[in-house]
mmCIF file of N, CA and C in Angstrom:
data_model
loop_
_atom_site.group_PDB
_atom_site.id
_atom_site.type_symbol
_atom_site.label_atom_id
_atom_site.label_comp_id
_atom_site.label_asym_id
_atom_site.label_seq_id
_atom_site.Cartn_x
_atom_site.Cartn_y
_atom_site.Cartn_z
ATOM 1 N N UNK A 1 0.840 -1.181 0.000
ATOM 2 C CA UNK A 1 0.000 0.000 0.000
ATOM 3 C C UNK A 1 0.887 1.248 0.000
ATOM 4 N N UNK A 2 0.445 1.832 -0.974
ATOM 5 C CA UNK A 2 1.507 3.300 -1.246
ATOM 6 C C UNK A 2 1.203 4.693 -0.260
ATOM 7 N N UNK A 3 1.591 5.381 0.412
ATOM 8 C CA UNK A 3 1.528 6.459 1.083
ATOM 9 C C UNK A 3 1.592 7.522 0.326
ATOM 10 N N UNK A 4 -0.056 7.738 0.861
ATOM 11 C CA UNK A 4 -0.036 9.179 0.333
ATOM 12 C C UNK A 4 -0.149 10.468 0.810
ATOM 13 N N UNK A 5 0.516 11.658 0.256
ATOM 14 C CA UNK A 5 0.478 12.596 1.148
ATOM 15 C C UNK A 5 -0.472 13.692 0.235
ATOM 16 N N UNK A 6 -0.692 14.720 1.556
ATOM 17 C CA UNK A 6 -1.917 15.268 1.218
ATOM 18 C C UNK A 6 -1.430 16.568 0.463
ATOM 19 N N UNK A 7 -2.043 17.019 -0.421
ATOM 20 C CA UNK A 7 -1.708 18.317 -1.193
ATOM 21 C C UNK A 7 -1.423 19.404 0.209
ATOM 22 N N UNK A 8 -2.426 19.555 0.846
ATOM 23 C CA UNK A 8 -1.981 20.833 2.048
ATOM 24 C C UNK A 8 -0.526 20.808 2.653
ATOM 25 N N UNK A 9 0.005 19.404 3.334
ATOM 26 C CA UNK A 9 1.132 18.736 3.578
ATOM 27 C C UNK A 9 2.282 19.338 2.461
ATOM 28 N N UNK A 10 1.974 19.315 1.019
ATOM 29 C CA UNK A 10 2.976 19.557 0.354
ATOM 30 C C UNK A 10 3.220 20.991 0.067
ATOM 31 N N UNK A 11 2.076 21.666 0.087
ATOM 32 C CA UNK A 11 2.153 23.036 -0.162
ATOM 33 C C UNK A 11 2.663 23.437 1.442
ATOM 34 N N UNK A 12 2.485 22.956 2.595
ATOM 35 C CA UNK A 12 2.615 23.765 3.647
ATOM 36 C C UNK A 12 4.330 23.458 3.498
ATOM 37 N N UNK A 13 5.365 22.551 3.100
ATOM 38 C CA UNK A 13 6.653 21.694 3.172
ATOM 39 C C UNK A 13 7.453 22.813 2.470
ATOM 40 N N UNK A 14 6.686 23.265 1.212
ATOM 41 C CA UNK A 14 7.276 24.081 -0.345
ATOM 42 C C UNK A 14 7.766 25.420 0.656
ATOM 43 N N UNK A 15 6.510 25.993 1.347
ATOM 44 C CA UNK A 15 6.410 27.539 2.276
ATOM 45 C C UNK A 15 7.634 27.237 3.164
ATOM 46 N N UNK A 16 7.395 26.338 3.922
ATOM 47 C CA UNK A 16 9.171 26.253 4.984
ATOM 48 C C UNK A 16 10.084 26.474 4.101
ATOM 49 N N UNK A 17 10.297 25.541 3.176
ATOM 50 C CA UNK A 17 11.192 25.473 2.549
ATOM 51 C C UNK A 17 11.652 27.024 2.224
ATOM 52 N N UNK A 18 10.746 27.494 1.264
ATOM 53 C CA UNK A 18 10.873 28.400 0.576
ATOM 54 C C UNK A 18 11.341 29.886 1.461
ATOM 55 N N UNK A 19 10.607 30.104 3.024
ATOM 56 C CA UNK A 19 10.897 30.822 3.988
ATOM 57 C C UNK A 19 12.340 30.458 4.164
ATOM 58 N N UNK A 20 12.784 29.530 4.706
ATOM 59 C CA UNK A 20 14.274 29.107 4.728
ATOM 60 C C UNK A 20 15.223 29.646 3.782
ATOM 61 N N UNK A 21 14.953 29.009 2.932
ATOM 62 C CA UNK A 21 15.807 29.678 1.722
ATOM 63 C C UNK A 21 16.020 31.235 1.675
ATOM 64 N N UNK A 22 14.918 32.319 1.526
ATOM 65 C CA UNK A 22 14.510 33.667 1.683
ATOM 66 C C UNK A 22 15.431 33.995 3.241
ATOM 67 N N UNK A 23 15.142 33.551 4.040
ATOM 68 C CA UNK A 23 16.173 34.214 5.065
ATOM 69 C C UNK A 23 17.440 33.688 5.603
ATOM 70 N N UNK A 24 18.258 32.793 4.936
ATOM 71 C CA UNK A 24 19.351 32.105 4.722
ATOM 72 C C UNK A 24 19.720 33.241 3.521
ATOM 73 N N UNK A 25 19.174 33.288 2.472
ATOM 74 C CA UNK A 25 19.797 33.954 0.892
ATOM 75 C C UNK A 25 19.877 35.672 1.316
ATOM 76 N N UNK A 26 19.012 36.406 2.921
ATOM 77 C CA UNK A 26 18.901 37.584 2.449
ATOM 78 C C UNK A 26 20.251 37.640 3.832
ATOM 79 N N UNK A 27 20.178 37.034 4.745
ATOM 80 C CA UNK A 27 21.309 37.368 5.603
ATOM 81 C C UNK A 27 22.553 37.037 4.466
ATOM 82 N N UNK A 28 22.929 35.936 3.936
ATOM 83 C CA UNK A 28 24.155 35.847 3.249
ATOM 84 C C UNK A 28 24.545 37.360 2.474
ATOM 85 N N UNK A 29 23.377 37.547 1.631
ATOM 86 C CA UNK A 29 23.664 38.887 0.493
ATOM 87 C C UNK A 29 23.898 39.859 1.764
ATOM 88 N N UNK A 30 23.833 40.510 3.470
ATOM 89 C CA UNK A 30 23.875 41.231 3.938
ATOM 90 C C UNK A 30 25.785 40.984 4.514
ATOM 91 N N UNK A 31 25.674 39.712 3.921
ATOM 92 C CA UNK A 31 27.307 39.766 4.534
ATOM 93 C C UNK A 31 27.370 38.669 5.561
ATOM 94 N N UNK A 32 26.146 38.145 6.335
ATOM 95 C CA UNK A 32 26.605 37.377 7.608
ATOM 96 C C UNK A 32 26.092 35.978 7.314
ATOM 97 N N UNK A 33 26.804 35.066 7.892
ATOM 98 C CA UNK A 33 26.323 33.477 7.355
ATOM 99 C C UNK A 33 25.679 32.899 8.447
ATOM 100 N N UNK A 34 24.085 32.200 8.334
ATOM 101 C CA UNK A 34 24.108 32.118 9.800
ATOM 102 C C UNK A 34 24.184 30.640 9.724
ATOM 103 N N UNK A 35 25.098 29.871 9.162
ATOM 104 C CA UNK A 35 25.488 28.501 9.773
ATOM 105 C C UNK A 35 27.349 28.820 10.686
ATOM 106 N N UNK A 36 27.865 29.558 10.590
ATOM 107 C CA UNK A 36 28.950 29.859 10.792
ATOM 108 C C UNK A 36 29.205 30.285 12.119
ATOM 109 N N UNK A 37 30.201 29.568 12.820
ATOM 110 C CA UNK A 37 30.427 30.271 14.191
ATOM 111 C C UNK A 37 31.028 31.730 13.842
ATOM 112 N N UNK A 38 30.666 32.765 14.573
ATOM 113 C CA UNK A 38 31.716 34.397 15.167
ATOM 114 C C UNK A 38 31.745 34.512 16.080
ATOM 115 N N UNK A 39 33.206 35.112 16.194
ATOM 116 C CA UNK A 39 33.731 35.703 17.188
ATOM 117 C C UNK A 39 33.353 37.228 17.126
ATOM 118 N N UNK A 40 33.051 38.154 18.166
ATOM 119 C CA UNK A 40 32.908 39.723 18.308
ATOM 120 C C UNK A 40 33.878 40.093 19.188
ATOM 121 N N UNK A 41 33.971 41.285 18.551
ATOM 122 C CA UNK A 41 35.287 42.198 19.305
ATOM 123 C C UNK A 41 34.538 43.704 19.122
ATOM 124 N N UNK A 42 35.242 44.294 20.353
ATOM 125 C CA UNK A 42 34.845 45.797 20.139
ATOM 126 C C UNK A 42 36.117 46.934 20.068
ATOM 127 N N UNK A 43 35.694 47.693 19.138
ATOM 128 C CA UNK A 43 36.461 48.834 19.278
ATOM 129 C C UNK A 43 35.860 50.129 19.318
ATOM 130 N N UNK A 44 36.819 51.058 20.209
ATOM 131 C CA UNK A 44 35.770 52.472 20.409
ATOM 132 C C UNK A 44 36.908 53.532 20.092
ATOM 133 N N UNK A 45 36.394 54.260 19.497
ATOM 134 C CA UNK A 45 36.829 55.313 18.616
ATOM 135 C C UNK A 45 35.848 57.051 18.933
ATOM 136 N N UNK A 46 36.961 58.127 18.890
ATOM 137 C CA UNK A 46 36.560 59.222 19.235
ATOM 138 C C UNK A 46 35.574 59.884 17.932
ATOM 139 N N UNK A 47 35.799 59.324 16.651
ATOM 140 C CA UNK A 47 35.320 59.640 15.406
ATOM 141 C C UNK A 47 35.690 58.277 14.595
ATOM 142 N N UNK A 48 34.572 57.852 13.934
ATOM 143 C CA UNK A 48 34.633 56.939 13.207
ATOM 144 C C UNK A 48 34.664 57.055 11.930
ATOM 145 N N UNK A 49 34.456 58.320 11.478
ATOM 146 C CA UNK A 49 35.412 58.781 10.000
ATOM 147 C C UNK A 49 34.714 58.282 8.682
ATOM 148 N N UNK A 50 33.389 58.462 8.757
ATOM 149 C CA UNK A 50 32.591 57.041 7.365
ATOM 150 C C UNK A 50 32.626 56.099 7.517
ATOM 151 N N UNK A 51 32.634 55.361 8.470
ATOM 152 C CA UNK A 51 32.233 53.878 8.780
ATOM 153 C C UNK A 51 31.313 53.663 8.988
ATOM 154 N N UNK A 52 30.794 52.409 8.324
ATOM 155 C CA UNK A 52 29.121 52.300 7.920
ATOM 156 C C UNK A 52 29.217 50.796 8.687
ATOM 157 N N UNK A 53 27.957 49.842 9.439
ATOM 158 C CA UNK A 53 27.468 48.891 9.285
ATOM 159 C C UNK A 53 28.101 47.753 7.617
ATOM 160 N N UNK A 54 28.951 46.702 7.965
ATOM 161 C CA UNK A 54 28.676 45.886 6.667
ATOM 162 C C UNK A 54 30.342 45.744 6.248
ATOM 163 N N UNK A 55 30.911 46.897 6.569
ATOM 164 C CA UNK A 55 32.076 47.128 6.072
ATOM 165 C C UNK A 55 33.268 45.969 6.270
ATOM 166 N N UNK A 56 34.251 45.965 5.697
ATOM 167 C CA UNK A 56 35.084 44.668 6.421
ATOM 168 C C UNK A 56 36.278 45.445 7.502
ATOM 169 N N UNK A 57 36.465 43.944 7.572
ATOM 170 C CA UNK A 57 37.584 43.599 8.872
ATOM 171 C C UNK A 57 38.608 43.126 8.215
ATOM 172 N N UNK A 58 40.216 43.838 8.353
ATOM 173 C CA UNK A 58 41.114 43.028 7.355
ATOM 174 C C UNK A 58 42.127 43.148 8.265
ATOM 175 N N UNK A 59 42.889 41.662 7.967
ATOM 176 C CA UNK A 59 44.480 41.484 8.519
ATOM 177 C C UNK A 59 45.386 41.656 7.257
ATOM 178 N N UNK A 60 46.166 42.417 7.549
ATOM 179 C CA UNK A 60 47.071 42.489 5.838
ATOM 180 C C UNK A 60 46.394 42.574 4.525
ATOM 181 N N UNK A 61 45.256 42.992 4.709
ATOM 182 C CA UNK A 61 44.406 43.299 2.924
ATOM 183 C C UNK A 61 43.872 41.899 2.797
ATOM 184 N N UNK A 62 43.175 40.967 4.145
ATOM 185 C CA UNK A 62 42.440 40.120 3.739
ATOM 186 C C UNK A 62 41.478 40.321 4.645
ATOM 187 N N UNK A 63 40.187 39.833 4.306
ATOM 188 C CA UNK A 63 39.375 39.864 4.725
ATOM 189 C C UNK A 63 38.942 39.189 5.788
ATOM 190 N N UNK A 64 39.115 39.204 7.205
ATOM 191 C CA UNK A 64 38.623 37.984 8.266
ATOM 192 C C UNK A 64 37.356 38.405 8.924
ATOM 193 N N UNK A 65 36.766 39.528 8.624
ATOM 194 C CA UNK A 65 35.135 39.951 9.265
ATOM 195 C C UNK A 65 34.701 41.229 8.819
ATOM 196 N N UNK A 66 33.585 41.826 9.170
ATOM 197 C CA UNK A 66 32.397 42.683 9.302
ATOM 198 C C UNK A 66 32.562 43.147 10.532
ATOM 199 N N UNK A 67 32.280 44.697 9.974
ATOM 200 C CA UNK A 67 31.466 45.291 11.218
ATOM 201 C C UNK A 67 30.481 45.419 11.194
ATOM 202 N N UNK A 68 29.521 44.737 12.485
ATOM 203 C CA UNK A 68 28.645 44.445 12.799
ATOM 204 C C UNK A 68 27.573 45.442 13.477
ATOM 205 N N UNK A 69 28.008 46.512 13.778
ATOM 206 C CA UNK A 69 27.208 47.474 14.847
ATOM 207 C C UNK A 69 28.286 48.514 14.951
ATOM 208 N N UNK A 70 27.300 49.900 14.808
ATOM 209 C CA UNK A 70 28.084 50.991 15.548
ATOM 210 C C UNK A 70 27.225 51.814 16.298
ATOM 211 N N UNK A 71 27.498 52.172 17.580
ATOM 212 C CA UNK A 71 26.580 52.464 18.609
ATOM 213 C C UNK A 71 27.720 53.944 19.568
ATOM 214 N N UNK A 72 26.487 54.752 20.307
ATOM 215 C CA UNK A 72 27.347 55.282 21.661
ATOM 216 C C UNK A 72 27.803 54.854 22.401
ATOM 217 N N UNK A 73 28.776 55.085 23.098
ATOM 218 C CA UNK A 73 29.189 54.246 24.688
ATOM 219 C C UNK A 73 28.027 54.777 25.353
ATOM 220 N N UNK A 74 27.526 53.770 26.019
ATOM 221 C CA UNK A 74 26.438 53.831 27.210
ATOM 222 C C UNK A 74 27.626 54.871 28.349
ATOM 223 N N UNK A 75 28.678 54.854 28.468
ATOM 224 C CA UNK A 75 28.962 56.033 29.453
ATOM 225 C C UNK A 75 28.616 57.532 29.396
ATOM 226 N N UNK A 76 27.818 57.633 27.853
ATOM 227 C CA UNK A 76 27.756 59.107 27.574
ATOM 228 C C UNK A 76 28.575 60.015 27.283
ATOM 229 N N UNK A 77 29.953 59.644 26.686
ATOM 230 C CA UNK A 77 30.970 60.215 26.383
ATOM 231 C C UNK A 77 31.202 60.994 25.257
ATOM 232 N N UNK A 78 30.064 60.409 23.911
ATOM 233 C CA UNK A 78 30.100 60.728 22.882
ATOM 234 C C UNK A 78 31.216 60.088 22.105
ATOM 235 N N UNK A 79 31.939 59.140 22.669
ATOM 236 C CA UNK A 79 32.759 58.001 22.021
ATOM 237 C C UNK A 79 31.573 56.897 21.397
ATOM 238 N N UNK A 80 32.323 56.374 20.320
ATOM 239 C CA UNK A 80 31.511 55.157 19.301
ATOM 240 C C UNK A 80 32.308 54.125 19.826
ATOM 241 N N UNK A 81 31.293 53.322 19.730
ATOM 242 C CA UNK A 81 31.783 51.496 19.710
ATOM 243 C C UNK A 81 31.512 51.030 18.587
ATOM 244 N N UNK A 82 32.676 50.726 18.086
ATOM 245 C CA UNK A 82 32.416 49.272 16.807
ATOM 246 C C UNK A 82 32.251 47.984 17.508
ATOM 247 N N UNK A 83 31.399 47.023 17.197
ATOM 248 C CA UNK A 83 30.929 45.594 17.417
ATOM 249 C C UNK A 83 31.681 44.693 16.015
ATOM 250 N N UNK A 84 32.863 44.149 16.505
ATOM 251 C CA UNK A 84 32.943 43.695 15.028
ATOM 252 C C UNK A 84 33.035 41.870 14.704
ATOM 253 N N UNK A 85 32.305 41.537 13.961
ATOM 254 C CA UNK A 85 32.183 40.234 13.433
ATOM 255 C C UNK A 85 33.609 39.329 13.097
ATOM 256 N N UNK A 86 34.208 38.587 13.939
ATOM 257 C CA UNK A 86 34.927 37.871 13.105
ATOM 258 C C UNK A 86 34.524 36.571 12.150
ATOM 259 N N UNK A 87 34.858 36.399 10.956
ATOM 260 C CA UNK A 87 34.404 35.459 10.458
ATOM 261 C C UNK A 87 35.698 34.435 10.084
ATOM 262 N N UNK A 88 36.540 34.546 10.331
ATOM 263 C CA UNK A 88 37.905 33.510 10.551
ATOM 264 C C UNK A 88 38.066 33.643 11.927
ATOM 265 N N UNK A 89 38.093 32.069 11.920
ATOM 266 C CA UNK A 89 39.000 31.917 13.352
ATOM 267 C C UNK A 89 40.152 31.589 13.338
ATOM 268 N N UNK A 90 40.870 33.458 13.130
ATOM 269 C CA UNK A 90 42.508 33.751 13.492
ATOM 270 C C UNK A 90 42.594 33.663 15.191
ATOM 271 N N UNK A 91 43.716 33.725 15.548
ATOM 272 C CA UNK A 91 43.758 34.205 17.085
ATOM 273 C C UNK A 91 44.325 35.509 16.918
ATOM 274 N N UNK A 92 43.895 36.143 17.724
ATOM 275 C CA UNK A 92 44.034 37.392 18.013
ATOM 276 C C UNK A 92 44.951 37.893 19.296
ATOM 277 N N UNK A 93 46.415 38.569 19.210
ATOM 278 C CA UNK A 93 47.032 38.930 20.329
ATOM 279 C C UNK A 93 46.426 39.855 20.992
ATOM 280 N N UNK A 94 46.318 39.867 22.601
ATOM 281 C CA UNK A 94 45.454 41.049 23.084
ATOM 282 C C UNK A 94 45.750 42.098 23.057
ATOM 283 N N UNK A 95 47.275 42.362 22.705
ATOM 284 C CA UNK A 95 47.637 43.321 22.182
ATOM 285 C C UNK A 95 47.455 44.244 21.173
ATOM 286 N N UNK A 96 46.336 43.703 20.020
ATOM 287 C CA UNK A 96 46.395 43.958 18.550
ATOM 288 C C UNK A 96 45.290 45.392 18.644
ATOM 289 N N UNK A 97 45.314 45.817 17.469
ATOM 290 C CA UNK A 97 45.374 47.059 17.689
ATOM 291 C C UNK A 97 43.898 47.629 16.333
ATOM 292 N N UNK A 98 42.561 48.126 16.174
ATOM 293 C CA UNK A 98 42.042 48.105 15.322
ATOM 294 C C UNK A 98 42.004 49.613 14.898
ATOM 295 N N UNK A 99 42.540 49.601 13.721
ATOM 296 C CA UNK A 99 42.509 51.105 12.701
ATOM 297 C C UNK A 99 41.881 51.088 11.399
ATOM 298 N N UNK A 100 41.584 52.592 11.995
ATOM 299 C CA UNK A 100 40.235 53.148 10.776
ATOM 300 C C UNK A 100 41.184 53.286 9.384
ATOM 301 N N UNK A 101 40.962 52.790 8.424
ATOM 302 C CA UNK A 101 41.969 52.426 7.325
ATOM 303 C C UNK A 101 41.087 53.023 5.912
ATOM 304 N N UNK A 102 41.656 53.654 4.892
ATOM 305 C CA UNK A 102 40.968 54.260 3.567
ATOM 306 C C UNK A 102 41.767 53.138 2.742
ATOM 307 N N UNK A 103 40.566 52.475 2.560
ATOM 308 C CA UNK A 103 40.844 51.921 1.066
ATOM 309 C C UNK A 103 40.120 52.043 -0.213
ATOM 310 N N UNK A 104 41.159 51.777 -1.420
ATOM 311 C CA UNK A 104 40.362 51.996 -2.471
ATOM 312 C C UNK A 104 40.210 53.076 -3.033
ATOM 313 N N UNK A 105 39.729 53.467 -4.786
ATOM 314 C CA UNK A 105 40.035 54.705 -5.228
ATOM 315 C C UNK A 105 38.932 55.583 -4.371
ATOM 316 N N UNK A 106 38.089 55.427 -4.349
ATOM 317 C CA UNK A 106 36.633 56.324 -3.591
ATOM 318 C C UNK A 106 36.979 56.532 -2.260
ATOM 319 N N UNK A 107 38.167 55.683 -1.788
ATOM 320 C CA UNK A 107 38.160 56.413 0.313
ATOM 321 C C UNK A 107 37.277 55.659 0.977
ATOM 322 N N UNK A 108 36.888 54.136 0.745
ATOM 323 C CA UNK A 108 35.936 53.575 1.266
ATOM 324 C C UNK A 108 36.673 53.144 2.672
ATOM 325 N N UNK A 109 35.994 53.626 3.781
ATOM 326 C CA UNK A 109 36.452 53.231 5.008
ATOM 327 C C UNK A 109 36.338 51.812 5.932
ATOM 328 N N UNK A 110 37.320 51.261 5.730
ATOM 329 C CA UNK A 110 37.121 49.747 7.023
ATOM 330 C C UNK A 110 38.164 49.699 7.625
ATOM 331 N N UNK A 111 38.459 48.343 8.382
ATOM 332 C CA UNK A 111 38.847 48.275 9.621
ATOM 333 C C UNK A 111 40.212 47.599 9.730
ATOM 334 N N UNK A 112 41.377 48.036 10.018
ATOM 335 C CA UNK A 112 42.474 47.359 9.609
ATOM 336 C C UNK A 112 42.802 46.602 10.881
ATOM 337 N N UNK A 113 43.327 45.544 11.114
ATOM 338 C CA UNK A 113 44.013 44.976 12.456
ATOM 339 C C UNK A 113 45.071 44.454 12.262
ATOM 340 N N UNK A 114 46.129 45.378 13.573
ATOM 341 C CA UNK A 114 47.002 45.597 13.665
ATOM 342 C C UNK A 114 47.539 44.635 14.522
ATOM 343 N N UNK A 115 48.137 43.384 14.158
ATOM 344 C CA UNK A 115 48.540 42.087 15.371
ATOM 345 C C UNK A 115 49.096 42.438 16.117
ATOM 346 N N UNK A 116 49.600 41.819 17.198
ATOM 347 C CA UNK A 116 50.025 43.140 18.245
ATOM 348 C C UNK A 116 51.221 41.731 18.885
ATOM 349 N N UNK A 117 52.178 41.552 19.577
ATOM 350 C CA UNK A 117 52.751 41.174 20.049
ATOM 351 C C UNK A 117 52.976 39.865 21.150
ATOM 352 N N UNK A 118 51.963 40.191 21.663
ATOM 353 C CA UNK A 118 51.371 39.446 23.319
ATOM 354 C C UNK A 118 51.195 38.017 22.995
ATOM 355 N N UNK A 119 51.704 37.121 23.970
ATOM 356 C CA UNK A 119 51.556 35.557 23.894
ATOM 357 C C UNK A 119 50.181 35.550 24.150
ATOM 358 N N UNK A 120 49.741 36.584 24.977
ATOM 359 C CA UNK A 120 48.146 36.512 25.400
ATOM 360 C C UNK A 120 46.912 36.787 24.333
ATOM 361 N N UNK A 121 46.289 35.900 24.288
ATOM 362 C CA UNK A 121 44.481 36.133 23.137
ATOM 363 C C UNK A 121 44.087 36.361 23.482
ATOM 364 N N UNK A 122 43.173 37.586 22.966
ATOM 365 C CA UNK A 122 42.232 38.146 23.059
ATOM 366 C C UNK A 122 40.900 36.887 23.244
ATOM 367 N N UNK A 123 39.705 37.270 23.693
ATOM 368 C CA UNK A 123 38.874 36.425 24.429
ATOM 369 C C UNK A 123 37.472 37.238 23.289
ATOM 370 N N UNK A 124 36.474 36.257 23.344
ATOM 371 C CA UNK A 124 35.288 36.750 22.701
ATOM 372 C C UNK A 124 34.790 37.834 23.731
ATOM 373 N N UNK A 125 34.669 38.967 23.088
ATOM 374 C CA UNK A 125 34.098 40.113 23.885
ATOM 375 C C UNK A 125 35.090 41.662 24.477
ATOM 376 N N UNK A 126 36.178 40.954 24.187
ATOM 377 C CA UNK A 126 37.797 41.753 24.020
ATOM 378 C C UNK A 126 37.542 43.372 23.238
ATOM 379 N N UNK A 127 38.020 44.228 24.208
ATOM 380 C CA UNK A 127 37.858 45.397 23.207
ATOM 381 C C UNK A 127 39.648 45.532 22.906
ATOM 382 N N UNK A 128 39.520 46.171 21.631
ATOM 383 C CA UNK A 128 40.877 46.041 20.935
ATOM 384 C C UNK A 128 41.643 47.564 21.108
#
C-alpha cells in the first residue's frame, strides 16, 4: 500500500522550505552566514570617519570579518563602539590594535588589524 500525502502537507513543506531559503539567501547577500560560528570584538573610537554597518575587517588586505554594529558608549561620552564580526577563526594577540583604514580609489572606510605582540588572546568580547 503506497503512502499518500496530502496536497496541504505539500504546499505547507514548499512555504518552509521556501521561507528558509529567503532568510538564509537575504542574511548571506547582507554579509553574515548564519550557519557559521563568530567571534565579536569591540572597538571604540573618538570619530569613526565614514564607517558604515557591513564594512570589512582586514588582517594584511584580507578579509577575516564585518562590522557588525556601531553604537554610543552607554557612558555618555560621545565616544563610538564598533561591534565587530569575526568570520575567521585567526587568534588574536590582546595586544592587537584596530585602525580606521581608507581603502580603495573612492576612500571607502574599514577596519584594519594591527597584530600586536602578546603571547596573550584576546577572548570573545575583548575590546581592541
Amino acid at each position: 500500500m503506497a503512502l499518500r500525502i496530502s496536497k496541504e502537507f505539500k504546499v505547507g513543506f514548499i512555504i518552509v522550505v521556501a521561507i528558509s531559503l529567503f532568510y538564509w539567501g537575504f542574511n548571506y547577500l547582507k554579509g553574515n552566514d548564519v550557519f557559521a560560528s563568530n567571534t565579536l570584538f569591540y572597538a571604540v573610537y573618538e570619530n569613526t570617519e565614514g564607517l558604515t554597518k557591513a564594512k570589512s575587517v582586514q588582517i594584511n588586505g584580507y578579509q577575516v570579518g564585518l562590522i557588525d554594529d556601531i553604537y554610543f558608549h552607554p557612558d555618555k561620552s560621545g565616544r563610538l563602539v564598533v561591534r565587530i564580526k569575526m568570520q575567521q577563526d585567526y587568534p588574536l594577540p590582546k595586544d592587537s590594535k584596530a585602525l580606521i583604514h581608507s581603502s580603495g580609489l573612492l576612500g571607502e572606510r574599514n577596519i584594519q588589524l594591527i597584530l600586536g605582540s602578546s603571547s596573550e588572546l584576546a577572548n570573545y568580547g575583548d575590546t581592541l
